[in-house]
PDB file of C-alpha atoms in Angstrom:
ATOM      1  CA  MET A  30      90.341  67.466 211.197  1.00 51.00           C
ATOM      2  CA  ASP A  31      87.331  69.816 211.414  1.00 52.00           C
ATOM      3  CA  GLY A  32      86.050  69.335 207.843  1.00 53.00           C
ATOM      4  CA  THR A  33      87.221  72.758 206.594  1.00 54.00           C
ATOM      5  CA  SER A  34      90.637  71.708 205.400  1.00 50.00           C
ATOM      6  CA  ILE A  35      91.365  69.012 202.851  1.00 47.00           C
ATOM      7  CA  ASP A  36      94.605  67.112 202.785  1.00 49.00           C
ATOM      8  CA  TYR A  37      95.995  66.834 199.213  1.00 45.00           C
ATOM      9  CA  PRO A  38      98.636  64.117 199.265  1.00 50.00           C
ATOM     10  CA  HIS A  39      99.315  64.534 195.501  1.00 50.00           C
ATOM     11  CA  ARG A  40      99.816  68.252 195.242  1.00 57.00           C
ATOM     12  CA  VAL A  41     100.622  69.714 191.802  1.00 55.00           C
ATOM     13  CA  THR A  42     103.941  71.525 191.959  1.00 65.00           C
ATOM     14  CA  ARG A  43     105.127  74.164 189.564  1.00 64.00           C
ATOM     15  CA  ARG A  44     107.652  71.671 188.173  1.00 58.00           C
ATOM     16  CA  SER A  45     105.045  68.981 187.513  1.00 51.00           C
ATOM     17  CA  ALA A  46     102.680  71.530 185.931  1.00 50.00           C
ATOM     18  CA  LEU A  47     105.438  72.683 183.554  1.00 54.00           C
ATOM     19  CA  TRP A  48     106.265  69.083 182.714  1.00 53.00           C
ATOM     20  CA  LEU A  49     102.612  68.378 181.842  1.00 50.00           C
ATOM     21  CA  VAL A  50     102.378  71.468 179.626  1.00 50.00           C
ATOM     22  CA  GLY A  51     105.630  70.526 177.885  1.00 50.00           C
ATOM     23  CA  ALA A  52     104.444  66.968 177.302  1.00 48.00           C
ATOM     24  CA  ALA A  53     101.154  68.219 175.859  1.00 51.00           C
ATOM     25  CA  LEU A  54     103.039  70.408 173.385  1.00 51.00           C
ATOM     26  CA  ILE A  55     105.294  67.550 172.258  1.00 48.00           C
ATOM     27  CA  VAL A  56     102.661  64.844 171.753  1.00 45.00           C
ATOM     28  CA  PRO A  57     100.801  66.469 168.831  1.00 43.00           C
ATOM     29  CA  LYS A  58     104.093  67.116 167.013  1.00 42.00           C
ATOM     30  CA  SER A  59     105.083  63.468 167.391  1.00 39.00           C
ATOM     31  CA  SER A  60     101.745  62.353 165.983  1.00 38.00           C
ATOM     32  CA  ALA A  61     102.047  64.704 163.002  1.00 41.00           C
ATOM     33  CA  LEU A  62     105.600  63.509 162.308  1.00 45.00           C
ATOM     34  CA  SER A  63     104.602  59.860 162.465  1.00 45.00           C
ATOM     35  CA  GLN A  64     101.733  60.487 160.039  1.00 45.00           C
ATOM     36  CA  THR A  65     104.031  62.057 157.452  1.00 54.00           C
ATOM     37  CA  SER A  66     106.721  59.393 157.837  1.00 76.00           C
ATOM     38  CA  ASN A  67     104.501  56.461 156.845  1.00 94.00           C
ATOM     39  CA  ILE A  68     105.768  55.387 153.427  1.00 98.00           C
ATOM     40  CA  LEU A  69     103.700  53.335 150.978  1.00 97.00           C
ATOM     41  CA  VAL A  70     106.011  51.518 148.549  1.00 97.00           C
ATOM     42  CA  HIS A  71     104.716  50.159 145.236  1.00 97.00           C
ATOM     43  CA  LYS A  72     107.099  47.487 143.956  1.00 93.00           C
ATOM     44  CA  ASP A  73     107.364  44.413 141.791  1.00 89.00           C
ATOM     45  CA  PRO A  74     107.053  41.264 143.949  1.00 89.00           C
ATOM     46  CA  ASN A  75     110.249  39.820 142.433  1.00 87.00           C
ATOM     47  CA  CYS A  76     112.525  42.834 142.922  1.00 86.00           C
ATOM     48  CA  GLY A  77     115.344  42.262 145.400  1.00 83.00           C
ATOM     49  CA  CYS A  78     116.814  45.774 145.270  1.00 88.00           C
ATOM     50  CA  CYS A  79     113.379  47.212 146.127  1.00 88.00           C
ATOM     51  CA  THR A  80     113.323  45.018 149.219  1.00 90.00           C
ATOM     52  CA  GLY A  81     116.775  46.350 150.132  1.00 93.00           C
ATOM     53  CA  TRP A  82     115.508  49.939 149.794  1.00 95.00           C
ATOM     54  CA  VAL A  83     112.532  49.147 152.045  1.00 95.00           C
ATOM     55  CA  GLN A  84     114.948  47.752 154.654  1.00 95.00           C
ATOM     56  CA  HIS A  85     117.032  50.962 154.388  1.00 96.00           C
ATOM     57  CA  LEU A  86     113.929  53.090 155.097  1.00 97.00           C
ATOM     58  CA  LYS A  87     112.902  50.922 158.063  1.00 96.00           C
ATOM     59  CA  ALA A  88     116.431  51.066 159.504  1.00 96.00           C
ATOM     60  CA  ALA A  89     116.192  54.882 159.251  1.00 96.00           C
ATOM     61  CA  GLY A  90     113.042  54.845 161.398  1.00 95.00           C
ATOM     62  CA  PHE A  91     110.318  55.096 158.778  1.00 97.00           C
ATOM     63  CA  SER A  92     107.161  53.026 158.950  1.00 97.00           C
ATOM     64  CA  VAL A  93     106.829  51.251 155.591  1.00 97.00           C
ATOM     65  CA  THR A  94     103.928  49.462 153.942  1.00 97.00           C
ATOM     66  CA  VAL A  95     104.611  47.514 150.758  1.00 96.00           C
ATOM     67  CA  GLU A  96     102.071  47.085 147.976  1.00 96.00           C
ATOM     68  CA  GLU A  97     103.264  44.584 145.413  1.00 95.00           C
ATOM     69  CA  THR A  98     102.176  45.089 141.823  1.00 93.00           C
ATOM     70  CA  ALA A  99     103.439  43.897 138.470  1.00 87.00           C
ATOM     71  CA  ASN A 100     102.119  47.046 136.735  1.00 92.00           C
ATOM     72  CA  LEU A 101     104.001  50.038 138.110  1.00 94.00           C
ATOM     73  CA  GLN A 102     103.240  52.108 134.992  1.00 94.00           C
ATOM     74  CA  VAL A 103      99.672  52.655 136.225  1.00 95.00           C
ATOM     75  CA  VAL A 104     100.983  53.834 139.612  1.00 96.00           C
ATOM     76  CA  ARG A 105     103.550  56.172 138.027  1.00 96.00           C
ATOM     77  CA  LYS A 106     100.970  57.668 135.694  1.00 96.00           C
ATOM     78  CA  ARG A 107      98.570  58.311 138.586  1.00 96.00           C
ATOM     79  CA  LEU A 108     101.345  59.937 140.628  1.00 97.00           C
ATOM     80  CA  ARG A 109     102.673  61.994 137.666  1.00 96.00           C
ATOM     81  CA  VAL A 110     106.205  60.563 137.566  1.00 96.00           C
ATOM     82  CA  PRO A 111     107.971  61.632 134.326  1.00 96.00           C
ATOM     83  CA  ALA A 112     108.962  58.632 132.186  1.00 94.00           C
ATOM     84  CA  ASP A 113     112.641  59.638 132.085  1.00 95.00           C
ATOM     85  CA  LEU A 114     112.817  59.637 135.913  1.00 96.00           C
ATOM     86  CA  ALA A 115     111.238  56.185 136.308  1.00 93.00           C
ATOM     87  CA  ALA A 116     113.177  53.581 138.253  1.00 91.00           C
ATOM     88  CA  CYS A 117     112.258  50.196 139.716  1.00 89.00           C
ATOM     89  CA  HIS A 118     109.866  51.225 142.515  1.00 95.00           C
ATOM     90  CA  THR A 119     107.599  54.134 143.419  1.00 96.00           C
ATOM     91  CA  ALA A 120     106.572  55.307 146.887  1.00 97.00           C
ATOM     92  CA  GLU A 121     104.271  57.844 148.516  1.00 98.00           C
ATOM     93  CA  VAL A 122     104.970  59.801 151.699  1.00 98.00           C
ATOM     94  CA  GLY A 123     103.445  62.955 153.158  1.00 97.00           C
ATOM     95  CA  GLY A 124     101.837  64.006 149.862  1.00 97.00           C
ATOM     96  CA  TYR A 125     105.059  63.446 147.883  1.00 98.00           C
ATOM     97  CA  VAL A 126     106.274  60.778 145.452  1.00 98.00           C
ATOM     98  CA  LEU A 127     109.598  58.967 145.785  1.00 98.00           C
ATOM     99  CA  GLU A 128     110.884  57.294 142.627  1.00 97.00           C
ATOM    100  CA  GLY A 129     113.807  54.904 142.795  1.00 95.00           C
ATOM    101  CA  HIS A 130     116.563  54.533 145.357  1.00 96.00           C
ATOM    102  CA  VAL A 131     116.062  57.839 147.211  1.00 97.00           C
ATOM    103  CA  PRO A 132     118.144  57.814 150.429  1.00 97.00           C
ATOM    104  CA  ALA A 133     116.369  58.292 153.765  1.00 97.00           C
ATOM    105  CA  VAL A 134     118.361  61.485 154.434  1.00 97.00           C
ATOM    106  CA  ALA A 135     116.738  63.056 151.347  1.00 98.00           C
ATOM    107  CA  VAL A 136     113.268  61.869 152.403  1.00 98.00           C
ATOM    108  CA  ARG A 137     113.700  63.464 155.834  1.00 97.00           C
ATOM    109  CA  ARG A 138     114.844  66.760 154.293  1.00 97.00           C
ATOM    110  CA  LEU A 139     111.886  66.701 151.856  1.00 98.00           C
ATOM    111  CA  LEU A 140     109.430  66.243 154.735  1.00 97.00           C
ATOM    112  CA  GLU A 141     111.097  68.969 156.814  1.00 97.00           C
ATOM    113  CA  LYS A 142     111.389  71.607 154.061  1.00 97.00           C
ATOM    114  CA  ARG A 143     108.095  70.740 152.265  1.00 97.00           C
ATOM    115  CA  PRO A 144     109.033  72.307 148.886  1.00 97.00           C
ATOM    116  CA  ALA A 145     106.395  72.864 146.200  1.00 96.00           C
ATOM    117  CA  ALA A 146     107.032  69.738 144.124  1.00 97.00           C
ATOM    118  CA  ILE A 147     105.649  66.363 143.158  1.00 98.00           C
ATOM    119  CA  GLY A 148     108.560  64.505 144.701  1.00 98.00           C
ATOM    120  CA  LEU A 149     112.083  63.136 144.542  1.00 98.00           C
ATOM    121  CA  ALA A 150     113.654  60.721 142.065  1.00 98.00           C
ATOM    122  CA  VAL A 151     116.878  58.813 141.669  1.00 97.00           C
ATOM    123  CA  PRO A 152     116.722  57.726 138.022  1.00 92.00           C
ATOM    124  CA  GLY A 153     118.307  54.436 137.077  1.00 87.00           C
ATOM    125  CA  MET A 154     119.895  52.244 139.675  1.00 90.00           C
ATOM    126  CA  PRO A 155     123.129  53.889 140.885  1.00 93.00           C
ATOM    127  CA  VAL A 156     125.655  51.480 142.344  1.00 93.00           C
ATOM    128  CA  GLY A 157     125.909  51.989 146.093  1.00 94.00           C
ATOM    129  CA  SER A 158     122.548  53.730 146.504  1.00 95.00           C
ATOM    130  CA  PRO A 159     120.253  52.277 149.215  1.00 95.00           C
ATOM    131  CA  GLY A 160     119.176  48.839 148.011  1.00 93.00           C
ATOM    132  CA  MET A 161     121.937  48.757 145.380  1.00 93.00           C
ATOM    133  CA  GLU A 162     124.843  48.110 147.741  1.00 92.00           C
ATOM    134  CA  GLY A 163     127.801  46.167 146.417  1.00 87.00           C
ATOM    135  CA  GLY A 164     130.592  47.269 144.173  1.00 86.00           C
ATOM    136  CA  GLU A 165     132.255  50.678 144.276  1.00 92.00           C
ATOM    137  CA  PRO A 166     129.593  53.304 145.191  1.00 93.00           C
ATOM    138  CA  GLN A 167     129.088  55.997 142.560  1.00 92.00           C
ATOM    139  CA  PRO A 168     127.928  59.546 143.361  1.00 96.00           C
ATOM    140  CA  TYR A 169     124.423  60.326 142.110  1.00 96.00           C
ATOM    141  CA  ASP A 170     121.883  63.145 142.087  1.00 97.00           C
ATOM    142  CA  VAL A 171     118.571  63.115 143.912  1.00 98.00           C
ATOM    143  CA  ILE A 172     116.216  65.097 141.665  1.00 98.00           C
ATOM    144  CA  LEU A 173     113.373  67.286 142.959  1.00 98.00           C
ATOM    145  CA  PHE A 174     110.675  67.295 140.286  1.00 98.00           C
ATOM    146  CA  GLY A 175     107.454  69.177 139.662  1.00 96.00           C
ATOM    147  CA  ALA A 176     104.903  69.097 136.883  1.00 91.00           C
ATOM    148  CA  SER A 177     107.160  71.001 134.474  1.00 91.00           C
ATOM    149  CA  ASP A 178     110.510  71.544 136.151  1.00 94.00           C
ATOM    150  CA  ARG A 179     113.256  69.719 138.002  1.00 96.00           C
ATOM    151  CA  GLN A 180     116.428  70.495 139.895  1.00 97.00           C
ATOM    152  CA  SER A 181     119.099  68.767 141.920  1.00 96.00           C
ATOM    153  CA  PHE A 182     117.888  68.357 145.504  1.00 98.00           C
ATOM    154  CA  MET A 183     121.098  66.833 146.817  1.00 97.00           C
ATOM    155  CA  ARG A 184     124.122  64.850 145.719  1.00 97.00           C
ATOM    156  CA  ALA A 185     124.610  61.497 147.410  1.00 97.00           C
ATOM    157  CA  LEU A 186     127.137  58.723 147.730  1.00 96.00           C
ATOM    158  CA  GLY A 187     125.701  55.515 149.116  1.00 94.00           C
ATOM    159  CA  ALA A 188     123.039  56.531 151.634  1.00 94.00           C
ATOM    160  CA  GLU A 189     124.739  59.807 152.607  1.00 95.00           C
ATOM    161  CA  GLU A 190     124.723  63.347 151.272  1.00 95.00           C
ATOM    162  CA  VAL A 191     127.968  64.634 149.782  1.00 93.00           C
ATOM    163  CA  SER A 192     128.970  68.181 148.881  1.00 75.00           C
TER     164      SER A 192
END
């Protein structure tokens, strides 16, 4: 070797360069998705169905933090949940509110579509909804609500969307 040529044993190929560029484009998206899929659940410490709903969210791949409180009214007021949509637990995710037994499929759609709204609610405690398993599942509406309006976001049976 005369000192004018350098041997590069780890040469960058076109394939490896494309792989690196592709990986760099994917990583930020993964980080953004993981930030919006962290769910903070406010629930009564003695509520078993709330615990079941938290398990449903975790099984669907969400990261969940639970904050136990005996006074959910303060949380609901702060998050602007209408009284007639109140259920047994309230959650926050990606700038939205989730009230009641909202199925994970609805949460994912909410985070993908990002509608102008306060959040989603499943009023009451429908039999068969996530956390309320047991008995014959009943179809129920997942409500998209804003400050002054609301509409059906999806119809569900158990944890799945139905037509």
